[in-house]
Short mmCIF file of C-alpha atoms and ligand atoms in Angstrom, two decimals:
data_model
loop_
_atom_site.label_atom_id
_atom_site.label_comp_id
_atom_site.label_asym_id
_atom_site.label_seq_id
_atom_site.Cartn_x
_atom_site.Cartn_y
_atom_site.Cartn_z
CA MET A 1 -13.00 -30.24 2.73
CA THR A 2 -12.30 -26.54 3.10
CA THR A 3 -9.72 -24.84 0.90
CA PRO A 4 -6.83 -23.35 2.88
CA ALA A 5 -6.85 -19.55 2.95
CA SER A 6 -4.61 -18.05 0.30
CA SER A 7 -1.39 -16.12 0.99
CA LYS A 8 -2.18 -13.89 -1.96
CA LEU A 9 -3.14 -10.69 -0.21
CA VAL A 10 -3.98 -7.19 -1.32
CA LEU A 11 -4.00 -4.35 1.18
CA LEU A 12 -6.71 -1.73 0.83
CA GLY A 13 -7.13 1.54 2.64
CA PRO A 14 -6.78 5.26 2.13
CA PRO A 15 -3.37 6.96 1.91
CA GLY A 16 -1.83 6.90 5.40
CA ALA A 17 -3.89 3.94 6.66
CA GLY A 18 -0.70 1.97 7.32
CA LYS A 19 -0.69 -0.32 4.28
CA GLY A 20 3.08 -0.08 3.76
CA THR A 21 3.81 -0.55 7.47
CA GLN A 22 1.53 -3.58 7.86
CA ALA A 23 2.54 -5.06 4.49
CA GLU A 24 6.19 -5.05 5.58
CA LEU A 25 5.35 -6.87 8.83
CA LEU A 26 3.07 -9.38 7.07
CA SER A 27 5.65 -10.08 4.40
CA ALA A 28 8.24 -10.89 7.09
CA ARG A 29 5.79 -13.12 8.95
CA LEU A 30 4.51 -14.97 5.88
CA GLY A 31 7.78 -15.12 3.94
CA THR A 32 6.11 -13.71 0.82
CA PRO A 33 7.28 -10.60 -1.03
CA HIS A 34 5.96 -7.14 -0.19
CA ILE A 35 5.10 -5.49 -3.48
CA SER A 36 4.40 -1.77 -3.27
CA THR A 37 3.35 -0.18 -6.54
CA GLY A 38 4.10 3.28 -5.08
CA ASP A 39 7.69 2.19 -4.29
CA MET A 40 8.03 0.66 -7.77
CA LEU A 41 6.91 3.91 -9.38
CA ARG A 42 9.20 6.03 -7.19
CA SER A 43 12.09 3.78 -8.17
CA GLU A 44 11.25 4.24 -11.88
CA ILE A 45 11.22 8.01 -11.28
CA SER A 46 14.59 8.05 -9.55
CA GLN A 47 16.09 5.95 -12.37
CA GLY A 48 14.64 8.38 -14.91
CA THR A 49 12.92 5.68 -17.00
CA ALA A 50 10.25 6.55 -19.60
CA LEU A 51 7.62 5.00 -17.33
CA GLY A 52 8.88 7.08 -14.40
CA VAL A 53 8.69 10.29 -16.42
CA ARG A 54 5.08 9.54 -17.44
CA ALA A 55 4.02 8.46 -13.93
CA LYS A 56 5.51 11.47 -12.14
CA GLY A 57 3.07 13.98 -13.61
CA PHE A 58 0.11 12.04 -12.22
CA MET A 59 1.70 11.27 -8.86
CA ASP A 60 2.70 14.87 -8.18
CA LYS A 61 -0.94 15.89 -8.55
CA GLY A 62 -2.19 13.04 -6.37
CA GLU A 63 -3.94 11.40 -9.33
CA LEU A 64 -3.87 7.75 -10.30
CA VAL A 65 -1.33 6.60 -12.86
CA PRO A 66 -3.29 5.20 -15.87
CA ASP A 67 -4.27 1.54 -15.67
CA ASP A 68 -2.34 0.42 -18.76
CA LEU A 69 0.96 1.61 -17.27
CA MET A 70 0.18 0.03 -13.91
CA LEU A 71 -0.92 -3.28 -15.34
CA GLY A 72 2.29 -3.68 -17.30
CA ILE A 73 4.52 -3.40 -14.23
CA VAL A 74 2.25 -5.42 -11.95
CA ARG A 75 1.88 -8.26 -14.43
CA GLN A 76 5.65 -8.48 -14.82
CA ARG A 77 6.28 -8.39 -11.09
CA LEU A 78 3.68 -11.06 -10.23
CA ALA A 79 5.11 -13.37 -12.91
CA ARG A 80 8.35 -13.64 -10.97
CA MET A 81 9.10 -16.89 -9.14
CA ASP A 82 9.08 -15.38 -5.65
CA CYS A 83 5.32 -14.79 -6.02
CA ASN A 84 4.49 -18.48 -6.49
CA GLU A 85 3.61 -18.99 -2.81
CA GLY A 86 1.82 -15.68 -2.46
CA PHE A 87 2.48 -11.97 -2.05
CA VAL A 88 1.45 -8.90 -0.11
CA LEU A 89 0.35 -6.37 -2.68
CA ASP A 90 0.31 -2.80 -1.34
CA GLY A 91 -1.19 -0.01 -3.46
CA PHE A 92 -2.74 -2.22 -6.15
CA PRO A 93 -5.55 -2.55 -7.14
CA ARG A 94 -6.71 1.04 -6.74
CA SER A 95 -9.69 0.99 -9.10
CA VAL A 96 -12.34 -1.54 -10.14
CA PRO A 97 -10.76 -2.10 -13.60
CA GLN A 98 -7.45 -2.88 -11.86
CA ALA A 99 -9.19 -5.38 -9.57
CA VAL A 100 -10.83 -7.06 -12.56
CA SER A 101 -7.41 -7.35 -14.24
CA LEU A 102 -5.89 -8.79 -11.06
CA ASP A 103 -8.68 -11.38 -11.03
CA ASP A 104 -7.62 -12.35 -14.56
CA ILE A 105 -4.00 -12.69 -13.46
CA CYS A 106 -4.75 -14.65 -10.26
CA GLY A 107 -7.82 -16.64 -11.26
CA GLY A 108 -10.42 -14.59 -9.35
CA ALA A 109 -10.76 -13.29 -5.81
CA SER A 110 -12.10 -15.81 -3.32
CA PRO A 111 -11.01 -16.82 0.18
CA GLY A 112 -8.95 -19.68 -1.27
CA LYS A 113 -7.28 -17.66 -4.01
CA LEU A 114 -6.87 -14.00 -3.17
CA ARG A 115 -8.03 -11.97 -0.19
CA ALA A 116 -8.25 -8.24 0.44
CA LEU A 117 -7.39 -6.75 3.81
CA SER A 118 -8.85 -3.32 4.43
CA LEU A 119 -7.45 -0.95 7.07
CA ASP A 120 -9.95 1.55 8.41
CA VAL A 121 -8.64 4.85 9.85
CA PRO A 122 -10.54 8.14 10.34
CA THR A 123 -9.59 11.06 8.08
CA ASP A 124 -8.09 13.36 10.73
CA GLU A 125 -5.73 10.57 11.78
CA LEU A 126 -4.77 9.92 8.13
CA VAL A 127 -3.79 13.55 7.69
CA ARG A 128 -1.73 13.47 10.91
CA ARG A 129 0.07 10.36 9.71
CA LEU A 130 0.78 11.65 6.20
CA THR A 131 1.97 15.15 7.05
CA GLU A 132 4.61 13.75 9.40
CA ARG A 133 5.59 10.73 7.31
CA ARG A 134 9.22 10.59 6.28
CA THR A 135 10.54 8.09 3.76
CA CYS A 136 14.06 6.74 3.21
CA ARG A 137 15.43 7.78 -0.16
CA LYS A 138 17.57 4.65 -0.37
CA CYS A 139 15.49 1.73 0.97
CA GLY A 140 11.94 3.15 1.11
CA ALA A 141 11.55 2.52 4.89
CA MET A 142 8.87 4.65 6.54
CA TYR A 143 9.05 6.79 9.64
CA HIS A 144 6.75 9.18 11.45
CA LEU A 145 8.16 12.25 13.21
CA THR A 146 5.98 11.69 16.29
CA PHE A 147 4.86 8.03 16.24
CA GLU A 148 7.88 6.23 14.73
CA PRO A 149 10.81 8.64 14.79
CA PRO A 150 14.22 7.50 13.50
CA LYS A 151 17.00 7.15 16.11
CA ARG A 152 18.98 9.97 14.48
CA PRO A 153 16.97 12.82 12.91
CA GLY A 154 16.85 12.64 9.13
CA ILE A 155 18.72 9.31 8.90
CA CYS A 156 17.30 5.84 8.20
CA ASP A 157 17.84 3.34 11.07
CA LYS A 158 17.99 0.45 8.60
CA CYS A 159 20.40 1.65 5.91
CA GLY A 160 21.76 5.09 6.88
CA GLY A 161 20.03 6.68 3.86
CA ASP A 162 18.55 10.17 4.15
CA LEU A 163 14.90 10.70 4.99
CA TYR A 164 12.73 13.02 2.95
CA GLN A 165 9.13 14.18 2.76
CA ARG A 166 7.38 12.90 -0.35
CA ASP A 167 6.15 15.70 -2.63
CA ASP A 168 2.65 14.22 -2.49
CA ASP A 169 2.61 14.23 1.34
CA ARG A 170 1.95 17.99 1.38
CA GLU A 171 -1.45 18.99 2.71
CA GLU A 172 -3.07 20.19 -0.55
CA ILE A 173 -2.04 17.02 -2.42
CA ILE A 174 -3.16 14.84 0.49
CA ALA A 175 -6.68 16.25 0.08
CA ALA A 176 -6.67 15.33 -3.63
CA ARG A 177 -5.43 11.81 -2.85
CA LEU A 178 -8.12 11.25 -0.24
CA GLU A 179 -10.75 12.31 -2.77
CA VAL A 180 -9.30 9.94 -5.41
CA TYR A 181 -9.43 7.17 -2.82
CA ARG A 182 -13.07 7.88 -2.05
CA LYS A 183 -14.09 7.93 -5.71
CA GLU A 184 -11.86 5.30 -7.34
CA THR A 185 -10.63 2.92 -4.65
CA ALA A 186 -13.33 2.71 -1.97
CA PRO A 187 -15.70 0.81 -4.37
CA LEU A 188 -13.21 -2.07 -4.12
CA LEU A 189 -14.50 -2.79 -0.62
CA THR A 190 -17.83 -3.79 -2.14
CA PHE A 191 -16.05 -5.63 -4.96
CA TYR A 192 -14.19 -7.92 -2.54
CA ARG A 193 -17.05 -8.14 -0.03
CA GLU A 194 -19.31 -9.52 -2.77
CA ARG A 195 -16.72 -12.24 -3.38
CA SER A 196 -16.52 -13.06 0.36
CA ALA A 197 -12.85 -12.15 0.08
CA LEU A 198 -12.80 -8.99 2.25
CA VAL A 199 -11.22 -8.87 5.71
CA GLU A 200 -11.79 -5.56 7.51
CA VAL A 201 -9.54 -4.40 10.32
CA GLN A 202 -9.53 -1.25 12.41
CA GLY A 203 -6.25 0.52 11.64
CA THR A 204 -6.08 2.81 14.69
CA GLY A 205 -3.81 2.28 17.68
CA ALA A 206 -0.12 1.43 17.80
CA THR A 207 1.48 -0.40 14.87
CA GLU A 208 2.00 -3.62 16.88
CA GLN A 209 -1.60 -3.56 18.08
CA VAL A 210 -2.88 -3.18 14.49
CA PHE A 211 -0.57 -6.01 13.39
CA ARG A 212 -2.01 -8.32 16.07
CA ARG A 213 -5.51 -7.55 14.75
CA VAL A 214 -4.38 -8.14 11.17
CA VAL A 215 -2.79 -11.50 11.96
CA ALA A 216 -5.82 -12.65 13.97
CA SER A 217 -8.29 -11.58 11.27
CA LEU A 218 -6.36 -13.34 8.53
CA GLY A 219 -5.91 -16.47 10.63
CA VAL A 220 -2.12 -16.36 10.23
CA PRO A 221 -0.47 -18.86 12.63
CA ALA A 222 1.45 -17.10 15.43
P1 ADP B 1 0.12 3.88 3.62
O1 ADP B 1 1.09 2.92 2.96
O2 ADP B 1 -1.23 3.29 3.80
O3 ADP B 1 0.07 5.21 2.95
P2 ADP B 1 2.11 4.02 5.78
O4 ADP B 1 2.34 2.62 6.23
O5 ADP B 1 3.14 4.65 4.92
O6 ADP B 1 0.65 4.14 5.10
O7 ADP B 1 1.89 4.91 7.08
C1 ADP B 1 1.69 6.32 6.99
C2 ADP B 1 2.45 7.03 8.12
O8 ADP B 1 1.86 6.68 9.38
C3 ADP B 1 3.93 6.63 8.24
O9 ADP B 1 4.65 7.76 8.67
C4 ADP B 1 3.95 5.55 9.32
O10 ADP B 1 5.18 5.53 10.03
C5 ADP B 1 2.79 6.00 10.23
N1 ADP B 1 2.05 4.87 10.80
C6 ADP B 1 1.77 3.65 10.26
N2 ADP B 1 1.04 2.88 11.11
C7 ADP B 1 0.82 3.65 12.21
C8 ADP B 1 0.11 3.44 13.46
N3 ADP B 1 -0.54 2.30 13.72
N4 ADP B 1 0.10 4.45 14.34
C9 ADP B 1 0.75 5.61 14.08
N5 ADP B 1 1.42 5.88 12.94
C10 ADP B 1 1.46 4.92 12.01
P1 ADP B 2 -0.04 5.87 -0.35
O1 ADP B 2 0.24 4.54 0.25
O2 ADP B 2 0.42 6.99 0.50
O3 ADP B 2 -1.43 6.00 -0.87
P2 ADP B 2 1.52 5.01 -2.66
O4 ADP B 2 2.97 5.06 -2.41
O5 ADP B 2 0.84 3.69 -2.64
O6 ADP B 2 0.83 6.04 -1.67
O7 ADP B 2 1.17 5.68 -4.07
C1 ADP B 2 1.66 6.96 -4.41
C2 ADP B 2 1.10 7.37 -5.76
O8 ADP B 2 1.53 6.43 -6.77
C3 ADP B 2 -0.42 7.40 -5.87
O9 ADP B 2 -0.97 8.61 -5.41
C4 ADP B 2 -0.60 7.21 -7.39
O10 ADP B 2 -0.35 8.42 -8.09
C5 ADP B 2 0.51 6.24 -7.74
N1 ADP B 2 0.06 4.83 -7.68
C6 ADP B 2 0.51 3.86 -6.85
N2 ADP B 2 -0.15 2.70 -7.08
C7 ADP B 2 -1.03 2.95 -8.08
C8 ADP B 2 -2.02 2.17 -8.77
N3 ADP B 2 -2.24 0.89 -8.46
N4 ADP B 2 -2.74 2.78 -9.73
C9 ADP B 2 -2.54 4.05 -10.07
N5 ADP B 2 -1.65 4.84 -9.46
C10 ADP B 2 -0.89 4.31 -8.48
ZN1 ZN B 3 16.77 3.20 4.52
#
């Protein structure tokens, strides 16, 4: 008998690949929570918590927040009841040590337990997506000035909150983040491939088109 594929998913891909966008759609389709470590950190920063203050220095430079800080918040979040049936984890793991820790938490990556979905997008397209990304200050919803513009400029369609450009979405910080991805996060593709738990999807084309590919590759029922 084959084990059913797990609804515990992690999304991999460089900054701007569309992880947040696809995670939101997948979460709605699967009925599992979308957990974005970037959103969690930005919320800690806006609340002025000690964790937020420590994380901000790293985030502003485009560097990774240290593993011990990340593990604390991820462990707590995954322990909540709404994760029992699965989750869509966006932005974690971002390094091999983080993936090893997630294995400890979830009992190891394998097609039946935890799968990684990787979105592949060429660098010039990533830069185009990131420089024009706008984020809602209130609900975290994402827009793109050209590809997914809000109905009213500067205002979130979903909650009326104001849209801003993240400090780390400026061109010089984007370059640093892409380099961090290449060095620290890209090795995770091999990590999950070796466990037969990697699903690779081309992330170019319109959002809906990418989502259709994602759903088909994961074998999610329509
Ligand atoms: P990530 O979470 O991987 O950094 P996002 O989901 O935030 O990526 O997407 C980055 C930017 O690109 C956002 O402005 C988003 O609206 C836009 N975007 C996402 N998917 C697509 C797509 N398929 N085509 C064009 N723009 C996209
Ligand atoms: P993007 O999707 O554009 O790559 P995120 O919102 O996921 O950006 O992350 C923004 C920043 O938050 C990262 O550049 C990093 O500083 C920090 N961060 C988020 N998740 C992690 C993580 N798992 N480990 C370390 N740092 C993280
Ligand atoms: Zn909003």
